[in-house]
Amino acid sequence: MSDKVFSIAIDGPAGAGKSTIAKALARELDAMYLDTGAMYRAIGLDLSRNGLDLSDAASVAAAVGNVDIDVRYEDGTQHIYLGNEDVSRAIREPEVSMAASAVSAVPEVRERMVALQRKIAEGQNVVMDGRDIGTKVLPNATLKVYLTASAEERARRRCLELKEKGMEEPFDKVLQEMIQRDYQDTHRAASPLCQAEDAKLVDTSDLTLEASVEAIRALALEAIQARS
Ligand code: DC
């Protein structure tokens, strides 16, 4: 293999399995994993704790520079800090999903996050997941994947994930929120979620987790080997 670094960009809507698959892939390829959604979640959490109206883009833009956000790796696992507080669990609360989606529509938030994401990944083999990784953060990624699944399947998976974390929610509520969040994420003006022209589409609706990881690992190995 070449000694050049590789980067794998995985984008797609909520609940498509991006983080589970990206994490497994990073482990297998001995690469760093960066969950960029966690960063928008931390901004949303911080600003909503401070009582900001997240639909007011000007206030969000003015406040984002003051958020003391840090991404740290502890035993190979990504943790997100706000000041000295590890918020890695708090950002998974269901209401933080909508807060993250709202703040992520604000260009000043995106500028700060994209710069931080590029800095963290610089010079390393990386698997990054999010909404704009292939289109904006890593336009020259070695491999770009657009991961999707039906809304019902994604909501079913999200319900299971929340249950495992002791944060159970009704299926219909999860489905409705997911549809609304996808709408917001695909219709915002700044870097909306979309499939990059050169991304491979992988629909995991009928795939097990293992089969999804296997499919993407095959694409990744092929792309890594094909590098000039
Ligand atoms: O991946 P997630 O569900 O944790 O992301 C939470 C929100 O953050 C999502 O609704 C949109 C936003 N996001 C984004 O705009 N760009 C990214 N690269 C990652 C997430």
XYZ file of N, CA and C in Angstrom, residues 41-138:
294
model
N -24.110 18.653 17.238
C -24.943 18.383 18.416
C -24.443 19.168 19.625
N -23.114 19.186 19.800
C -22.548 19.904 20.952
C -22.835 21.401 20.864
N -22.747 21.959 19.650
C -23.064 23.389 19.483
C -24.546 23.622 19.812
N -25.415 22.756 19.286
C -26.856 22.881 19.550
C -27.146 22.779 21.039
N -26.489 21.843 21.715
C -26.696 21.656 23.157
C -26.251 22.901 23.921
N -25.075 23.392 23.622
C -24.540 24.555 24.337
C -25.449 25.776 24.169
N -25.829 26.054 22.923
C -26.623 27.259 22.684
C -28.036 27.131 23.250
N -28.603 25.916 23.224
C -29.950 25.796 23.808
C -29.873 25.864 25.331
N -28.795 25.343 25.928
C -28.635 25.494 27.384
C -28.542 26.973 27.770
N -27.978 27.773 26.863
C -27.853 29.208 27.139
C -29.109 29.987 26.781
N -30.171 29.241 26.436
C -31.463 29.873 26.217
C -31.597 30.605 24.892
N -30.718 30.319 23.956
C -30.784 31.006 22.661
C -31.964 30.483 21.828
N -32.569 31.362 21.040
C -33.600 30.926 20.102
C -32.861 30.408 18.867
N -32.864 29.083 18.691
C -32.039 28.490 17.628
C -32.585 28.753 16.227
N -33.822 29.283 16.155
C -34.344 29.619 14.822
C -33.876 31.020 14.407
N -33.207 31.712 15.326
C -32.710 33.063 15.034
C -31.245 32.949 14.570
N -31.077 32.869 13.241
C -29.743 32.604 12.671
C -28.711 33.653 13.084
N -29.141 34.914 13.198
C -28.182 35.972 13.545
C -27.635 35.766 14.956
N -28.506 35.383 15.898
C -28.040 35.146 17.278
C -27.121 33.931 17.326
N -27.473 32.886 16.572
C -26.647 31.671 16.561
C -25.272 32.007 15.973
N -25.280 32.776 14.875
C -24.015 33.152 14.226
C -23.142 33.966 15.177
N -23.774 34.867 15.951
C -23.012 35.722 16.864
C -22.456 34.915 18.035
N -23.163 33.850 18.430
C -22.777 33.109 19.641
C -21.793 31.969 19.385
N -21.742 31.452 18.142
C -20.980 30.211 17.922
C -19.490 30.354 18.239
N -18.948 31.549 18.023
C -17.520 31.764 18.283
C -17.157 31.600 19.742
N -18.146 31.742 20.637
C -17.866 31.645 22.073
C -18.031 30.237 22.630
N -18.478 29.300 21.792
C -18.678 27.943 22.320
C -17.315 27.278 22.485
N -17.067 26.799 23.709
C -15.774 26.180 24.013
C -15.870 24.679 23.729
N -15.782 24.332 22.445
C -15.946 22.929 22.029
C -14.579 22.299 21.792
N -14.454 21.041 22.194
C -13.190 20.339 21.954
C -13.496 18.871 21.637
N -12.746 18.321 20.697
C -12.887 16.903 20.359
C -11.630 16.217 20.862
N -11.798 15.209 21.726
C -10.626 14.502 22.259
C -10.794 13.013 22.023
N -9.670 12.329 21.899
C -9.705 10.876 21.733
C -9.183 10.237 23.007
N -10.033 9.425 23.627
C -9.649 8.747 24.872
C -9.763 7.255 24.611
N -8.647 6.541 24.723
C -8.594 5.109 24.384
C -9.153 4.867 22.985
N -8.824 5.737 22.067
C -9.240 5.558 20.678
C -10.686 5.938 20.405
N -11.406 6.408 21.428
C -12.810 6.765 21.227
C -12.988 8.282 21.271
N -13.803 8.783 20.347
C -14.049 10.226 20.281
C -14.946 10.694 21.438
N -14.504 11.744 22.099
C -15.332 12.388 23.134
C -15.477 13.856 22.770
N -16.652 14.413 23.085
C -16.866 15.842 22.812
C -16.977 16.564 24.143
N -16.229 17.645 24.258
C -16.249 18.448 25.477
C -16.808 19.838 25.215
N -17.558 20.337 26.200
C -17.935 21.753 26.251
C -17.242 22.256 27.511
N -16.200 23.043 27.351
C -15.382 23.399 28.510
C -14.776 22.117 29.083
N -14.965 21.909 30.387
C -14.417 20.703 31.026
C -15.428 19.568 31.088
N -16.620 19.803 30.526
C -17.674 18.786 30.637
C -17.693 17.862 29.415
N -17.606 16.567 29.683
C -17.727 15.578 28.610
C -19.224 15.425 28.308
N -19.656 15.900 27.133
C -21.086 15.880 26.785
C -21.407 14.747 25.800
N -20.511 13.781 25.683
C -20.694 12.714 24.684
C -22.025 11.980 24.843
N -22.513 11.858 26.074
C -23.794 11.204 26.275
C -24.947 12.203 26.149
N -24.766 13.363 26.736
C -25.847 14.370 26.722
C -26.266 14.736 25.293
N -25.327 14.733 24.350
C -25.678 15.119 22.972
C -26.540 14.075 22.270
N -26.685 12.898 22.885
C -27.516 11.846 22.264
C -28.976 11.942 22.685
N -29.313 12.847 23.611
C -30.714 13.012 24.012
C -31.505 13.403 22.769
N -32.718 12.814 22.591
C -33.472 13.057 21.358
C -33.668 14.529 20.998
N -33.892 15.401 21.995
C -34.168 16.812 21.645
C -32.940 17.517 21.075
N -31.755 16.954 21.322
C -30.535 17.593 20.802
C -30.434 17.399 19.278
N -31.098 16.373 18.737
C -31.047 16.129 17.287
C -31.586 17.335 16.526
N -32.743 17.834 16.977
C -33.366 18.987 16.299
C -32.538 20.254 16.506
N -31.979 20.396 17.699
C -31.143 21.573 17.981
C -29.923 21.564 17.047
N -29.341 20.386 16.838
C -28.171 20.259 15.964
C -28.546 20.608 14.531
N -29.702 20.110 14.099
C -30.143 20.370 12.733
C -30.363 21.879 12.538
N -30.942 22.542 13.552
C -31.201 23.990 13.440
C -29.891 24.773 13.349
N -28.941 24.510 14.249
C -27.704 25.314 14.228
C -26.851 24.996 12.996
N -26.996 23.764 12.482
C -26.150 23.368 11.348
C -26.541 24.100 10.060
N -27.703 24.755 10.069
C -28.129 25.505 8.873
C -27.466 26.873 8.813
N -26.795 27.277 9.893
C -26.222 28.622 9.964
C -24.782 28.613 9.402
N -24.517 29.389 8.345
C -23.211 29.317 7.679
C -22.008 29.516 8.621
N -22.131 30.432 9.597
C -20.994 30.686 10.506
C -20.685 29.442 11.350
N -21.712 28.676 11.691
C -21.506 27.442 12.458
C -20.751 26.452 11.576
N -21.205 26.336 10.331
C -20.590 25.374 9.412
C -19.130 25.731 9.159
N -18.867 27.025 8.968
C -17.470 27.434 8.703
C -16.557 26.998 9.840
N -17.022 27.234 11.070
C -16.172 26.893 12.215
C -15.998 25.365 12.313
N -17.072 24.620 12.111
C -16.991 23.164 12.231
C -16.137 22.549 11.116
N -16.318 23.043 9.889
C -15.557 22.475 8.765
C -14.058 22.699 8.990
N -13.691 23.907 9.453
C -12.275 24.197 9.704
C -11.727 23.255 10.774
N -12.508 23.047 11.825
C -12.073 22.163 12.919
C -11.954 20.709 12.433
N -12.917 20.294 11.626
C -12.899 18.909 11.113
C -11.665 18.674 10.244
N -11.354 19.642 9.384
C -10.186 19.476 8.507
C -8.910 19.446 9.331
N -8.858 20.275 10.369
C -7.670 20.340 11.208
C -7.467 19.016 11.956
N -8.543 18.461 12.495
C -8.445 17.207 13.246
C -7.956 16.080 12.331
N -8.451 16.076 11.091
C -8.162 14.962 10.178
C -6.824 15.103 9.457
N -6.253 16.290 9.482
C -5.055 16.580 8.682
C -3.935 15.549 8.864
N -3.453 15.034 7.749
C -2.294 14.144 7.777
C -2.566 12.748 8.321
N -3.835 12.408 8.537
C -4.150 11.096 9.114
C -5.041 10.297 8.173
N -4.976 8.989 8.304
C -5.972 8.157 7.637
C -7.264 8.351 8.415
N -8.325 8.686 7.699
C -9.546 9.038 8.430
C -10.809 8.513 7.760
N -11.761 8.149 8.588
C -13.117 7.849 8.127
C -13.997 8.892 8.815
N -14.676 9.713 8.009
C -15.467 10.798 8.571
C -16.908 10.646 8.119
N -17.859 10.833 9.019
C -19.248 10.766 8.567
C -20.008 12.048 8.896
N -21.040 12.336 8.083
C -21.804 13.557 8.291
C -22.797 13.784 7.177
N -22.927 15.055 6.770
C -23.881 15.405 5.704
C -23.169 16.047 4.501
N -21.996 16.638 4.764
C -21.307 17.428 3.731
C -19.840 17.011 3.603
N -19.528 15.802 3.989
C -18.110 15.413 4.005
C -17.586 15.288 2.568
N -18.324 14.562 1.735
C -17.886 14.399 0.346
C -18.053 15.652 -0.491
N -19.036 16.478 -0.156
C -19.304 17.668 -0.975
C -18.491 18.875 -0.541
N -18.095 18.927 0.739
C -17.473 20.160 1.235
C -16.191 19.923 2.061
N -16.284 19.056 3.070
C -15.153 18.940 4.017
C -13.951 18.271 3.362
N -14.196 17.150 2.669
C -13.103 16.402 2.031
C -13.428 16.181 0.551
